[in-house]
């Protein structure tokens, strides 16, 4: 809770390009949440350097992610869109929480084990304490809810444990966050393997539609999407490829599955794939135009970044000061 309003926090890494799955499954559904929650969407650049990054590239991607948020409809006056590195309280609270987190707990994190195996030449301490920084993100804003994918559930569980542990010692300091289960967005699968989720880290670029793919690329990727045997556009267990395309068409065009089956009755996969491609182009084109416009309006975007960092700092420092006092740091003399 923040100032009597429920609070929502989500963080996203700027590494990799956002996909249609991120958009239809998450982003698109976030635009009205500010009516119910005080919303914070943080670009977690401090998390990103747990894996070695190219500095210029990281900076460019982080800014682009903020612009995509705005272009997707997150009103930056009503949602706090900011960079983690602009709010030093994240790192400060993470340090304190480190001192309340056990090595054993962190060793059990499956994402740490996966990433350590994948980047065996750089198993740094930041990678190990990554979940503690994430806990700090969430707890600083007294988040009631956190929209996270299944891969982040374990980190959220750790966050709850840390908050409860801290509260048990010092009293009611942190709100205990829950996973956000609201209106669920469409779950979009890979275009090349419909048993896998569409992912921004997929090695095959044909498996994902990236939000900034140009129209020709989008149409081409849908034409190449794997389908199933047969030729009818029907939503059936044995047709995972077609089902995925129908889900995308439904989410992009606001149609129901029944309407789609009727629309393509007696028409083949080819025509259907083209229609899905066109529907996706028509929702992504306005978003891309808006990103291009923001790209040119440096002063406007800078203004948003400044104002939102200030807002984030205000709330984050409020929690941090409370925590610092609880653990015994001296009061600031003014
Ligand atoms: N670890 C998350 C991911 O990779 C990103 C993240 C960082 C996050 N801090 C967060 C998500 C706080 C939710 C809340 O997806």
mmCIF file with all atom_site columns, C-alpha atoms and ligand atoms in Angstrom, residues 9-13 44 47 84 111 115 130 133-135 137-138 146-148 151-152 155-156, ligand 1:
data_model
loop_
_atom_site.group_PDB
_atom_site.id
_atom_site.type_symbol
_atom_site.label_atom_id
_atom_site.label_alt_id
_atom_site.label_comp_id
_atom_site.label_asym_id
_atom_site.label_entity_id
_atom_site.label_seq_id
_atom_site.pdbx_PDB_ins_code
_atom_site.Cartn_x
_atom_site.Cartn_y
_atom_site.Cartn_z
_atom_site.occupancy
_atom_site.B_iso_or_equiv
_atom_site.pdbx_formal_charge
_atom_site.auth_seq_id
_atom_site.auth_comp_id
_atom_site.auth_asym_id
_atom_site.auth_atom_id
_atom_site.pdbx_PDB_model_num
ATOM   1  C CA  . UNK A 1 9   ? 5.440  -3.290  -9.261  1.00 0.00 ? 9   UNK A CA  1
ATOM   2  C CA  . UNK A 1 10  ? 6.941  -4.936  -12.278 1.00 0.00 ? 10  UNK A CA  1
ATOM   3  C CA  . UNK A 1 11  ? 10.457 -4.996  -13.636 1.00 0.00 ? 11  UNK A CA  1
ATOM   4  C CA  . UNK A 1 12  ? 11.671 -5.813  -17.100 1.00 0.00 ? 12  UNK A CA  1
ATOM   5  C CA  . UNK A 1 13  ? 15.134 -6.307  -18.482 1.00 0.00 ? 13  UNK A CA  1
ATOM   6  C CA  . UNK A 1 44  ? 15.978 -3.126  -14.304 1.00 0.00 ? 44  UNK A CA  1
ATOM   7  C CA  . UNK A 1 47  ? 19.969 -6.678  -12.966 1.00 0.00 ? 47  UNK A CA  1
ATOM   8  C CA  . UNK A 1 84  ? 16.395 1.206   -11.610 1.00 0.00 ? 84  UNK A CA  1
ATOM   9  C CA  . UNK A 1 111 ? 17.459 -19.371 -12.338 1.00 0.00 ? 111 UNK A CA  1
ATOM   10 C CA  . UNK A 1 115 ? 22.468 -18.844 -15.603 1.00 0.00 ? 115 UNK A CA  1
ATOM   11 C CA  . UNK A 1 130 ? 20.151 -11.120 -8.126  1.00 0.00 ? 130 UNK A CA  1
ATOM   12 C CA  . UNK A 1 133 ? 17.910 -6.986  -5.601  1.00 0.00 ? 133 UNK A CA  1
ATOM   13 C CA  . UNK A 1 134 ? 14.606 -8.079  -7.070  1.00 0.00 ? 134 UNK A CA  1
ATOM   14 C CA  . UNK A 1 135 ? 13.133 -8.359  -3.578  1.00 0.00 ? 135 UNK A CA  1
ATOM   15 C CA  . UNK A 1 137 ? 12.668 -3.554  -6.032  1.00 0.00 ? 137 UNK A CA  1
ATOM   16 C CA  . UNK A 1 138 ? 9.343  -4.942  -4.957  1.00 0.00 ? 138 UNK A CA  1
ATOM   17 C CA  . UNK A 1 146 ? 3.566  -8.240  -8.906  1.00 0.00 ? 146 UNK A CA  1
ATOM   18 C CA  . UNK A 1 147 ? 2.755  -9.462  -12.410 1.00 0.00 ? 147 UNK A CA  1
ATOM   19 C CA  . UNK A 1 148 ? 5.357  -12.152 -13.069 1.00 0.00 ? 148 UNK A CA  1
ATOM   20 C CA  . UNK A 1 151 ? 9.972  -18.332 -14.280 1.00 0.00 ? 151 UNK A CA  1
ATOM   21 C CA  . UNK A 1 152 ? 9.966  -15.604 -11.599 1.00 0.00 ? 152 UNK A CA  1
ATOM   22 C CA  . UNK A 1 155 ? 12.045 -15.189 -6.745  1.00 0.00 ? 155 UNK A CA  1
ATOM   23 C CA  . UNK A 1 156 ? 8.716  -13.775 -5.656  1.00 0.00 ? 156 UNK A CA  1
HETATM 24 N N1  . LIG B 2 .   ? 13.895 -10.816 -12.767 1.00 0.00 ? 1   LIG B N1  1
HETATM 25 C C1  . LIG B 2 .   ? 12.841 -10.342 -13.606 1.00 0.00 ? 1   LIG B C1  1
HETATM 26 C C2  . LIG B 2 .   ? 12.930 -10.999 -14.983 1.00 0.00 ? 1   LIG B C2  1
HETATM 27 O O1  . LIG B 2 .   ? 14.005 -11.282 -15.445 1.00 0.00 ? 1   LIG B O1  1
HETATM 28 C C3  . LIG B 2 .   ? 12.889 -8.857  -13.769 1.00 0.00 ? 1   LIG B C3  1
HETATM 29 C C4  . LIG B 2 .   ? 12.638 -8.160  -12.491 1.00 0.00 ? 1   LIG B C4  1
HETATM 30 C C5  . LIG B 2 .   ? 13.547 -7.496  -11.732 1.00 0.00 ? 1   LIG B C5  1
HETATM 31 C C6  . LIG B 2 .   ? 11.386 -8.064  -11.825 1.00 0.00 ? 1   LIG B C6  1
HETATM 32 N N2  . LIG B 2 .   ? 12.948 -6.960  -10.655 1.00 0.00 ? 1   LIG B N2  1
HETATM 33 C C7  . LIG B 2 .   ? 11.631 -7.285  -10.662 1.00 0.00 ? 1   LIG B C7  1
HETATM 34 C C8  . LIG B 2 .   ? 10.087 -8.534  -12.096 1.00 0.00 ? 1   LIG B C8  1
HETATM 35 C C9  . LIG B 2 .   ? 10.617 -7.014  -9.756  1.00 0.00 ? 1   LIG B C9  1
HETATM 36 C C10 . LIG B 2 .   ? 9.087  -8.260  -11.199 1.00 0.00 ? 1   LIG B C10 1
HETATM 37 C C11 . LIG B 2 .   ? 9.340  -7.493  -10.035 1.00 0.00 ? 1   LIG B C11 1
HETATM 38 O O2  . LIG B 2 .   ? 11.917 -11.183 -15.612 1.00 0.00 ? 1   LIG B O2  1
#
